[in-house]
Amino acid sequence: MNDYFKDFPNNEGFYGEYGGSFIPPVLQTEMEKITDAYFSISKSHEFISELRSIRKHFQGRPTPTYYCKNLSNRCGGRIYLKREDLNHTGAHKLNHCMGEGLLAKYLGKKKLIAETGAGQHGVALATAAAYFGLECEIHMGEVDIAKEHPNVVKMKILGAKVIPVSRGLKTLKEAVDSAFEAYLEDPINSIYCIGSVVGPHPFPMMVRDFQHVVGIEAREQFLDMTGELPDTVTACVGGGSNAMGMFSGFLQDENVRLVGVEPTGRSLKIGDHAASLSYGSKGVMHGFRTYLLQDEEGNPQPVYSIASGLDYPGSGPEHCMLKDEGKVEYTTANDEDCLNAFYTLSRVEGIIPALESAHAVSYAMKYAAENPRKSILVNLSGRGDKDIDFVIDNYGIREI
Ligand SMILES: *Cc1c(COP(=O)(O)O)cnc(C)c1O
């Protein structure tokens, strides 16, 4: 296992043929500086103990692992949840944002810069910036700003500056370009903080390492509770950070099946889903090589999911490699599966899941029904408070 983390990524940031760093030379120089700093600082005793203390006292880690007695009775099998919804700010994203913020502090940076789509990453990063006393600048498309009002307000309350992006389609892709440009204007005093295990090296590695705590905790807790390992471990995959954090705790366990769940949205037509590992082809986007939903010119296709945190046209490079190797299986859940799991978990367990996480819950419910003697551990990546108005306005209250 130690060899796995040593070998992947390699020195150029590749996981097999995926990942790497396809960026302009000025940016490459900055990425190399961040990589070097990460390797020296993140291994220091001081950094490790400070991050540990933050996780315990500020984030509320370890989050529990919970046996869903009612849901298991209803579906069959044994379903367990890793409760990342109980992490401070209500999702797993704070795990890597606090790591990135701490690294920024050690590097003497003054400002954190990032883009955000639905605003979840922006809120988590604004939280980290407030904690570390750093400035925070979040680039967000004007279309998204109009759609995601509560998150925009939260970022502002936390002291972040929200920069509206008015070019192109005014959504995530343009926000990424705008944030990179802002970062390049002042790379000495600022640092770019990505929101998932994507982008050029070293981000997929750093974000995985900061999310690794989820898998380590869950494995130990599951063993403590049951005396054995789960038969299957599952997580939803957008960019892939919550899944990578969870899976990385179990990669050395030959008998544990790992399953990533991608969103098939409304249909399999172009623009109706975001299942890039299941239906994409190899290509380069946002500075790294990945399985991409792309048109004939290699441009990313429009994507959609009921869960805005999952609508990304690529996936983390490590997932691409693990898929090719057969080490992780990738399956799908659509909007209807997601809604059904959203309402079922809410009604029978009293836990309202994020729509993203509900994709993984949906798979677990199917698996449990088909495998009554087996156990499945789900990474419940976040809570659904952010989604309730959207669900009620668009789908209404549903019976289960
Ligand atoms: C952002 C988000 C996701 C998707 O991101 P990954 O990098 O694929 O984990 C999943 N769940 C929640 C709750 C999120 O906020």
CSV table of C-alpha atoms and ligand atoms in Angstrom, one decimal:
chain,number,residue,atom,x,y,z
A,1,MET,CA,0.0,0.0,0.0
A,2,ASN,CA,2.8,2.4,0.9
A,3,ASP,CA,4.1,1.6,-2.5
A,4,TYR,CA,0.8,2.5,-4.1
A,5,PHE,CA,0.9,6.0,-2.7
A,6,LYS,CA,4.6,6.3,-3.6
A,7,ASP,CA,4.0,5.2,-7.2
A,8,PHE,CA,0.8,7.1,-7.9
A,9,PRO,CA,1.0,9.7,-9.0
A,10,ASN,CA,4.5,9.5,-10.6
A,11,ASN,CA,6.9,12.6,-10.5
A,12,GLU,CA,5.0,14.2,-13.4
A,13,GLY,CA,1.7,13.7,-11.7
A,14,PHE,CA,0.5,10.8,-13.8
A,15,TYR,CA,-1.8,8.0,-12.7
A,16,GLY,CA,-1.0,5.6,-15.6
A,17,GLU,CA,-1.8,7.7,-18.7
A,18,TYR,CA,-4.1,10.1,-16.8
A,19,GLY,CA,-3.5,13.3,-15.0
A,20,GLY,CA,-0.3,15.2,-15.6
A,21,SER,CA,-0.1,18.9,-16.1
A,22,PHE,CA,-1.1,20.4,-19.5
A,23,ILE,CA,-0.7,24.1,-18.7
A,24,PRO,CA,1.1,27.2,-19.9
A,25,PRO,CA,4.8,27.4,-18.8
A,26,VAL,CA,4.2,30.3,-16.3
A,27,LEU,CA,1.6,28.3,-14.5
A,28,GLN,CA,3.8,25.2,-14.6
A,29,THR,CA,6.5,27.0,-12.7
A,30,GLU,CA,4.0,27.9,-10.0
A,31,MET,CA,2.6,24.4,-9.8
A,32,GLU,CA,6.1,23.0,-9.3
A,33,LYS,CA,6.7,25.4,-6.4
A,34,ILE,CA,3.4,24.3,-4.8
A,35,THR,CA,4.4,20.6,-5.3
A,36,ASP,CA,7.8,21.1,-3.7
A,37,ALA,CA,6.3,23.0,-0.8
A,38,TYR,CA,3.6,20.4,-0.3
A,39,PHE,CA,6.1,17.6,-0.1
A,40,SER,CA,8.3,19.2,2.4
A,41,ILE,CA,5.7,20.9,4.6
A,42,SER,CA,2.9,18.3,4.7
A,43,LYS,CA,5.3,15.7,6.0
A,44,SER,CA,6.5,17.8,8.9
A,45,HIS,CA,5.4,17.0,12.4
A,46,GLU,CA,4.2,20.5,13.0
A,47,PHE,CA,1.9,20.5,10.0
A,48,ILE,CA,0.5,17.1,10.7
A,49,SER,CA,-0.3,17.8,14.4
A,50,GLU,CA,-1.9,21.2,13.5
A,51,LEU,CA,-4.1,19.6,10.9
A,52,ARG,CA,-5.0,16.8,13.3
A,53,SER,CA,-6.0,19.3,15.9
A,54,ILE,CA,-8.1,21.4,13.4
A,55,ARG,CA,-9.9,18.2,12.3
A,56,LYS,CA,-10.8,17.3,15.9
A,57,HIS,CA,-11.7,20.6,17.5
A,58,PHE,CA,-12.9,22.7,14.5
A,59,GLN,CA,-14.4,20.2,12.1
A,60,GLY,CA,-15.7,17.7,14.6
A,61,ARG,CA,-13.8,14.7,13.4
A,62,PRO,CA,-13.9,11.8,13.5
A,63,THR,CA,-17.4,11.7,12.0
A,64,PRO,CA,-19.3,8.6,13.0
A,65,THR,CA,-20.0,5.5,11.0
A,66,TYR,CA,-23.6,4.6,11.4
A,67,TYR,CA,-25.6,1.3,10.9
A,68,CYS,CA,-28.9,2.0,9.1
A,69,LYS,CA,-31.1,-0.5,10.9
A,70,ASN,CA,-34.4,0.7,9.4
A,71,LEU,CA,-33.1,1.1,5.8
A,72,SER,CA,-31.4,-2.3,6.1
A,73,ASN,CA,-34.7,-3.9,7.3
A,74,ARG,CA,-36.5,-2.3,4.4
A,75,CYS,CA,-34.1,-3.2,1.7
A,76,GLY,CA,-32.3,-6.3,3.0
A,77,GLY,CA,-28.6,-6.6,3.5
A,78,ARG,CA,-26.7,-4.3,5.9
A,79,ILE,CA,-26.2,-0.7,5.0
A,80,TYR,CA,-23.8,1.6,6.8
A,81,LEU,CA,-23.1,5.3,6.3
A,82,LYS,CA,-19.9,7.3,6.9
A,83,ARG,CA,-21.4,10.5,8.2
A,84,GLU,CA,-19.5,13.2,6.3
A,85,ASP,CA,-22.8,15.2,6.5
A,86,LEU,CA,-21.8,15.8,10.1
A,87,ASN,CA,-18.5,17.3,9.2
A,88,HIS,CA,-18.5,21.1,9.9
A,89,THR,CA,-20.3,23.0,7.0
A,90,GLY,CA,-22.1,19.8,6.2
A,91,ALA,CA,-20.0,18.0,3.7
A,92,HIS,CA,-16.6,16.4,3.0
A,93,LYS,CA,-15.3,19.4,1.1
A,94,LEU,CA,-14.0,21.1,4.2
A,95,ASN,CA,-11.5,18.2,4.6
A,96,HIS,CA,-9.4,19.4,1.7
A,97,CYS,CA,-10.2,23.1,2.1
A,98,MET,CA,-8.7,23.1,5.7
A,99,GLY,CA,-5.6,21.3,4.3
A,100,GLU,CA,-5.2,23.8,1.5
A,101,GLY,CA,-5.7,26.7,3.9
A,102,LEU,CA,-3.1,25.3,6.3
A,103,LEU,CA,-0.6,24.9,3.5
A,104,ALA,CA,-1.3,28.5,2.4
A,105,LYS,CA,-0.6,29.7,5.9
A,106,TYR,CA,2.7,27.8,6.0
A,107,LEU,CA,3.7,29.2,2.6
A,108,GLY,CA,3.0,32.7,3.9
A,109,LYS,CA,0.2,33.4,1.4
A,110,LYS,CA,-2.3,36.1,2.0
A,111,LYS,CA,-5.1,35.1,-0.3
A,112,LEU,CA,-7.0,32.0,-1.3
A,113,ILE,CA,-8.5,32.0,-4.8
A,114,ALA,CA,-10.9,29.6,-6.3
A,115,GLU,CA,-13.9,29.2,-8.7
A,116,THR,CA,-17.2,27.7,-7.6
A,117,GLY,CA,-20.1,26.3,-9.6
A,118,ALA,CA,-23.0,25.6,-7.2
A,119,GLY,CA,-21.1,27.4,-4.4
A,120,GLN,CA,-20.3,24.5,-2.1
A,121,HIS,CA,-16.6,24.7,-2.7
A,122,GLY,CA,-16.8,28.5,-2.3
A,123,VAL,CA,-18.4,28.2,1.1
A,124,ALA,CA,-16.0,25.6,2.3
A,125,LEU,CA,-13.0,27.6,1.2
A,126,ALA,CA,-14.4,30.9,2.7
A,127,THR,CA,-14.8,29.0,6.0
A,128,ALA,CA,-11.1,27.9,5.8
A,129,ALA,CA,-10.0,31.5,4.9
A,130,ALA,CA,-11.9,32.9,7.9
A,131,TYR,CA,-10.3,30.3,10.2
A,132,PHE,CA,-6.8,31.1,9.0
A,133,GLY,CA,-7.3,34.9,8.7
A,134,LEU,CA,-6.7,34.9,5.0
A,135,GLU,CA,-8.4,36.9,2.2
A,136,CYS,CA,-10.7,34.8,0.0
A,137,GLU,CA,-11.7,35.5,-3.6
A,138,ILE,CA,-14.3,33.3,-5.2
A,139,HIS,CA,-15.0,33.5,-8.9
A,140,MET,CA,-18.5,32.5,-9.9
A,141,GLY,CA,-20.5,32.7,-13.1
A,142,GLU,CA,-23.4,35.2,-13.1
A,143,VAL,CA,-25.8,32.5,-14.0
A,144,ASP,CA,-24.7,30.5,-11.0
A,145,ILE,CA,-24.8,33.5,-8.7
A,146,ALA,CA,-28.5,34.0,-9.6
A,147,LYS,CA,-29.3,30.3,-9.0
A,148,GLU,CA,-27.4,29.7,-5.8
A,149,HIS,CA,-28.4,32.7,-3.7
A,150,PRO,CA,-28.0,31.1,-0.2
A,151,ASN,CA,-24.4,30.0,-0.9
A,152,VAL,CA,-23.5,33.5,-2.3
A,153,VAL,CA,-24.8,35.0,0.9
A,154,LYS,CA,-22.9,32.5,3.1
A,155,MET,CA,-19.6,33.3,1.3
A,156,LYS,CA,-20.2,37.0,1.9
A,157,ILE,CA,-21.1,36.6,5.6
A,158,LEU,CA,-17.8,34.5,5.9
A,159,GLY,CA,-15.9,37.5,4.5
A,160,ALA,CA,-15.1,36.2,1.0
A,161,LYS,CA,-15.2,38.4,-2.0
A,162,VAL,CA,-17.5,36.9,-4.7
A,163,ILE,CA,-16.3,37.9,-8.2
A,164,PRO,CA,-19.1,37.7,-10.8
A,165,VAL,CA,-18.0,36.2,-14.1
A,166,SER,CA,-19.9,37.6,-17.1
A,167,ARG,CA,-18.1,36.1,-20.1
A,168,GLY,CA,-19.2,33.2,-22.2
A,169,LEU,CA,-22.0,31.0,-20.7
A,170,LYS,CA,-21.4,32.6,-17.3
A,171,THR,CA,-21.0,29.3,-15.5
A,172,LEU,CA,-18.3,27.1,-14.1
A,173,LYS,CA,-15.9,26.8,-17.0
A,174,GLU,CA,-15.6,30.6,-17.4
A,175,ALA,CA,-15.2,30.9,-13.6
A,176,VAL,CA,-12.3,28.5,-13.7
A,177,ASP,CA,-10.6,30.6,-16.4
A,178,SER,CA,-11.3,33.8,-14.5
A,179,ALA,CA,-9.9,32.4,-11.2
A,180,PHE,CA,-6.7,31.1,-12.9
A,181,GLU,CA,-6.1,34.6,-14.4
A,182,ALA,CA,-6.6,36.2,-11.1
A,183,TYR,CA,-4.1,33.8,-9.5
A,184,LEU,CA,-1.5,34.4,-12.2
A,185,GLU,CA,-1.7,38.2,-11.5
A,186,ASP,CA,-0.2,37.6,-8.1
A,187,PRO,CA,1.1,34.1,-7.5
A,188,ILE,CA,3.5,35.3,-4.8
A,189,ASN,CA,0.8,36.4,-2.4
A,190,SER,CA,-2.1,34.1,-3.4
A,191,ILE,CA,-2.7,30.4,-3.9
A,192,TYR,CA,-5.2,28.7,-6.1
A,193,CYS,CA,-7.4,26.1,-4.2
A,194,ILE,CA,-9.1,23.5,-6.3
A,195,GLY,CA,-12.4,21.9,-5.3
A,196,SER,CA,-11.9,18.2,-6.2
A,197,VAL,CA,-9.3,15.6,-7.2
A,198,VAL,CA,-9.0,17.3,-10.6
A,199,GLY,CA,-6.9,19.9,-12.4
A,200,PRO,CA,-3.1,19.8,-13.0
A,201,HIS,CA,-0.6,18.1,-10.7
A,202,PRO,CA,-0.3,18.4,-7.7
A,203,PHE,CA,-4.0,19.1,-7.0
A,204,PRO,CA,-5.4,15.5,-7.6
A,205,MET,CA,-2.8,14.2,-5.2
A,206,MET,CA,-3.1,16.9,-2.6
A,207,VAL,CA,-6.9,16.7,-2.4
A,208,ARG,CA,-6.8,12.9,-2.3
A,209,ASP,CA,-4.3,13.0,0.6
A,210,PHE,CA,-6.4,15.5,2.5
A,211,GLN,CA,-9.5,13.4,2.0
A,212,HIS,CA,-7.7,10.1,2.9
A,213,VAL,CA,-8.8,10.6,6.5
A,214,VAL,CA,-12.4,9.6,5.5
A,215,GLY,CA,-11.3,6.2,4.4
A,216,ILE,CA,-8.9,5.6,7.3
A,217,GLU,CA,-11.6,6.5,9.9
A,218,ALA,CA,-14.3,4.5,8.2
A,219,ARG,CA,-12.2,1.4,7.9
A,220,GLU,CA,-11.2,1.5,11.5
A,221,GLN,CA,-14.8,2.3,12.7
A,222,PHE,CA,-16.3,-0.5,10.6
A,223,LEU,CA,-13.8,-3.0,11.9
A,224,ASP,CA,-14.6,-1.9,15.5
A,225,MET,CA,-18.3,-2.2,15.0
A,226,THR,CA,-18.5,-5.5,13.1
A,227,GLY,CA,-15.2,-7.2,13.5
A,228,GLU,CA,-14.9,-7.5,9.7
A,229,LEU,CA,-14.5,-5.3,6.6
A,230,PRO,CA,-17.4,-4.3,4.5
A,231,ASP,CA,-18.2,-6.4,1.4
A,232,THR,CA,-18.7,-3.3,-0.7
A,233,VAL,CA,-17.8,0.4,-0.3
A,234,THR,CA,-19.5,3.0,-2.4
A,235,ALA,CA,-19.5,6.8,-3.1
A,236,CYS,CA,-20.8,9.2,-5.6
A,237,VAL,CA,-18.4,10.6,-8.2
A,238,GLY,CA,-18.4,14.1,-9.6
A,239,GLY,CA,-14.8,15.2,-9.7
A,240,GLY,CA,-14.2,12.3,-7.4
A,241,SER,CA,-12.8,13.7,-4.1
A,242,ASN,CA,-15.2,12.1,-1.6
A,243,ALA,CA,-14.9,8.8,-3.4
A,244,MET,CA,-11.1,9.0,-3.6
A,245,GLY,CA,-10.9,9.8,0.1
A,246,MET,CA,-13.1,6.8,1.0
A,247,PHE,CA,-11.6,4.3,-1.6
A,248,SER,CA,-8.0,5.1,-0.7
A,249,GLY,CA,-8.7,3.6,2.8
A,250,PHE,CA,-9.6,0.3,1.2
A,251,LEU,CA,-7.4,0.0,-1.9
A,252,GLN,CA,-5.2,-2.6,-0.2
A,253,ASP,CA,-8.1,-4.8,0.8
A,254,GLU,CA,-8.4,-7.4,-1.9
A,255,ASN,CA,-11.8,-8.6,-0.8
A,256,VAL,CA,-13.5,-5.2,-0.6
A,257,ARG,CA,-15.4,-4.2,-3.7
A,258,LEU,CA,-15.2,-0.5,-4.5
A,259,VAL,CA,-18.0,1.1,-6.5
A,260,GLY,CA,-18.2,4.7,-7.8
A,261,VAL,CA,-21.7,6.0,-8.7
A,262,GLU,CA,-22.0,8.6,-11.6
A,263,PRO,CA,-25.1,10.6,-12.4
A,264,THR,CA,-27.1,9.7,-15.6
A,265,GLY,CA,-29.4,12.7,-15.0
A,266,ARG,CA,-32.5,12.9,-17.2
A,267,SER,CA,-31.3,10.6,-20.0
A,268,LEU,CA,-28.2,9.4,-21.9
A,269,LYS,CA,-28.5,12.2,-24.5
A,270,ILE,CA,-25.7,14.8,-24.7
A,271,GLY,CA,-26.3,17.5,-22.2
A,272,ASP,CA,-28.6,15.3,-20.1
A,273,HIS,CA,-26.1,13.6,-17.8
A,274,ALA,CA,-22.5,13.8,-16.4
A,275,ALA,CA,-21.3,10.1,-16.4
A,276,SER,CA,-17.8,10.8,-17.8
A,277,LEU,CA,-16.1,7.5,-16.6
A,278,SER,CA,-19.0,5.4,-17.9
A,279,TYR,CA,-19.6,7.2,-21.2
A,280,GLY,CA,-16.6,9.6,-21.9
A,281,SER,CA,-13.5,9.1,-24.0
A,282,LYS,CA,-9.9,10.1,-23.3
A,283,GLY,CA,-9.1,13.8,-23.6
A,284,VAL,CA,-7.5,16.8,-21.9
A,285,MET,CA,-9.4,19.5,-19.9
A,286,HIS,CA,-8.5,22.0,-17.2
A,287,GLY,CA,-4.9,21.0,-17.4
A,288,PHE,CA,-5.1,17.2,-17.0
A,289,ARG,CA,-5.9,14.0,-19.0
A,290,THR,CA,-9.1,12.3,-18.1
A,291,TYR,CA,-12.2,10.5,-19.3
A,292,LEU,CA,-14.1,13.3,-20.8
A,293,LEU,CA,-17.6,13.9,-22.2
A,294,GLN,CA,-16.4,15.8,-25.3
A,295,ASP,CA,-17.5,16.8,-28.8
A,296,GLU,CA,-15.6,16.1,-32.0
A,297,GLU,CA,-13.2,19.0,-31.5
A,298,GLY,CA,-12.3,17.8,-28.0
A,299,ASN,CA,-14.3,20.5,-26.2
A,300,PRO,CA,-16.1,19.5,-23.1
A,301,GLN,CA,-19.8,18.8,-23.7
A,302,PRO,CA,-22.5,20.4,-21.6
A,303,VAL,CA,-23.4,18.3,-18.7
A,304,TYR,CA,-26.4,18.0,-16.3
A,305,SER,CA,-27.4,16.3,-13.0
A,306,ILE,CA,-30.1,17.0,-10.5
A,307,ALA,CA,-27.1,17.2,-8.1
A,308,SER,CA,-25.1,20.3,-9.2
A,309,GLY,CA,-22.0,19.0,-7.4
A,310,LEU,CA,-21.8,16.1,-9.8
A,311,ASP,CA,-22.2,17.9,-13.1
A,312,TYR,CA,-18.6,18.0,-14.2
A,313,PRO,CA,-17.6,16.7,-17.7
A,314,GLY,CA,-14.5,14.9,-16.5
A,315,SER,CA,-13.3,12.9,-13.5
A,316,GLY,CA,-10.2,12.7,-11.3
A,317,PRO,CA,-7.3,11.0,-13.1
A,318,GLU,CA,-6.8,8.4,-10.4
A,319,HIS,CA,-10.4,7.2,-10.9
A,320,CYS,CA,-9.6,6.8,-14.7
A,321,MET,CA,-6.7,4.6,-13.9
A,322,LEU,CA,-8.6,2.6,-11.2
A,323,LYS,CA,-11.4,2.0,-13.7
A,324,ASP,CA,-9.0,0.8,-16.5
A,325,GLU,CA,-7.3,-1.5,-14.0
A,326,GLY,CA,-10.7,-2.9,-12.8
A,327,LYS,CA,-9.8,-2.0,-9.2
A,328,VAL,CA,-12.9,0.1,-8.9
A,329,GLU,CA,-16.2,-0.4,-10.7
A,330,TYR,CA,-18.2,2.5,-11.9
A,331,THR,CA,-22.0,2.4,-12.2
A,332,THR,CA,-24.7,5.0,-12.5
A,333,ALA,CA,-27.9,6.4,-10.9
A,334,ASN,CA,-30.3,8.8,-12.5
A,335,ASP,CA,-32.3,11.7,-11.2
A,336,GLU,CA,-35.3,9.5,-10.3
A,337,ASP,CA,-33.1,7.0,-8.4
A,338,CYS,CA,-31.6,9.9,-6.6
A,339,LEU,CA,-34.9,11.4,-5.5
A,340,ASN,CA,-36.2,8.0,-4.4
A,341,ALA,CA,-33.1,7.5,-2.2
A,342,PHE,CA,-33.3,11.2,-1.0
A,343,TYR,CA,-36.9,10.6,0.3
A,344,THR,CA,-36.3,7.1,1.6
A,345,LEU,CA,-33.3,7.9,3.7
A,346,SER,CA,-35.1,11.0,5.1
A,347,ARG,CA,-38.2,9.1,6.0
A,348,VAL,CA,-36.8,5.9,7.4
A,349,GLU,CA,-33.6,7.1,9.1
A,350,GLY,CA,-34.2,10.8,9.7
A,351,ILE,CA,-31.2,11.8,7.7
A,352,ILE,CA,-31.7,14.2,4.7
A,353,PRO,CA,-28.8,13.5,2.3
A,354,ALA,CA,-27.3,15.8,-0.2
A,355,LEU,CA,-28.6,15.0,-3.7
A,356,GLU,CA,-25.0,14.1,-4.6
A,357,SER,CA,-24.7,11.6,-1.8
A,358,ALA,CA,-28.2,10.2,-2.6
A,359,HIS,CA,-26.8,8.7,-5.8
A,360,ALA,CA,-24.6,6.5,-3.7
A,361,VAL,CA,-27.4,5.7,-1.3
A,362,SER,CA,-29.5,4.6,-4.2
A,363,TYR,CA,-26.9,2.1,-5.3
A,364,ALA,CA,-26.6,0.8,-1.8
A,365,MET,CA,-30.3,0.2,-1.6
A,366,LYS,CA,-30.2,-1.8,-4.8
A,367,TYR,CA,-27.1,-3.7,-3.8
A,368,ALA,CA,-28.7,-4.6,-0.4
A,369,ALA,CA,-31.8,-5.9,-2.0
A,370,GLU,CA,-29.8,-8.1,-4.3
A,371,ASN,CA,-27.3,-9.2,-1.6
A,372,PRO,CA,-29.2,-9.9,1.6
A,373,ARG,CA,-26.2,-11.5,3.4
A,374,LYS,CA,-23.7,-8.7,2.5
A,375,SER,CA,-22.7,-5.4,4.0
A,376,ILE,CA,-22.2,-2.1,2.1
A,377,LEU,CA,-20.6,1.1,3.4
A,378,VAL,CA,-21.7,4.4,1.8
A,379,ASN,CA,-19.8,7.7,2.0
A,380,LEU,CA,-22.6,10.1,2.8
A,381,SER,CA,-20.6,13.0,1.5
A,382,GLY,CA,-23.0,15.8,2.6
A,383,ARG,CA,-26.3,16.8,4.1
A,384,GLY,CA,-29.3,17.9,2.1
A,385,ASP,CA,-30.2,21.2,3.7
A,386,LYS,CA,-28.9,23.0,0.7
A,387,ASP,CA,-31.2,21.0,-1.6
A,388,ILE,CA,-34.6,21.2,0.2
A,389,ASP,CA,-36.0,24.3,-1.6
A,390,PHE,CA,-34.9,23.0,-5.0
A,391,VAL,CA,-36.5,19.6,-4.4
A,392,ILE,CA,-39.8,20.9,-3.1
A,393,ASP,CA,-40.1,23.6,-5.8
A,394,ASN,CA,-39.4,21.2,-8.6
A,395,TYR,CA,-40.6,17.8,-7.5
A,396,GLY,CA,-42.8,18.3,-4.5
A,397,ILE,CA,-43.2,16.0,-1.5
A,398,ARG,CA,-43.1,12.3,-2.5
A,399,GLU,CA,-44.3,9.2,-0.9
A,400,ILE,CA,-41.8,6.3,-0.7
B,1,LIG,C1,-19.2,18.7,-4.2
B,1,LIG,C2,-19.9,17.6,-3.7
B,1,LIG,C3,-19.8,16.3,-4.3
B,1,LIG,C4,-19.0,16.0,-5.5
B,1,LIG,O1,-17.6,16.2,-5.4
B,1,LIG,P1,-16.6,15.0,-5.5
B,1,LIG,O2,-15.3,15.7,-5.7
B,1,LIG,O3,-17.0,14.1,-6.6
B,1,LIG,O4,-16.7,14.4,-4.1
B,1,LIG,C5,-20.4,15.2,-3.6
B,1,LIG,N1,-21.1,15.4,-2.5
B,1,LIG,C6,-21.3,16.6,-1.9
B,1,LIG,C7,-22.1,16.7,-0.7
B,1,LIG,C8,-20.7,17.7,-2.5
B,1,LIG,O5,-20.9,19.0,-1.9
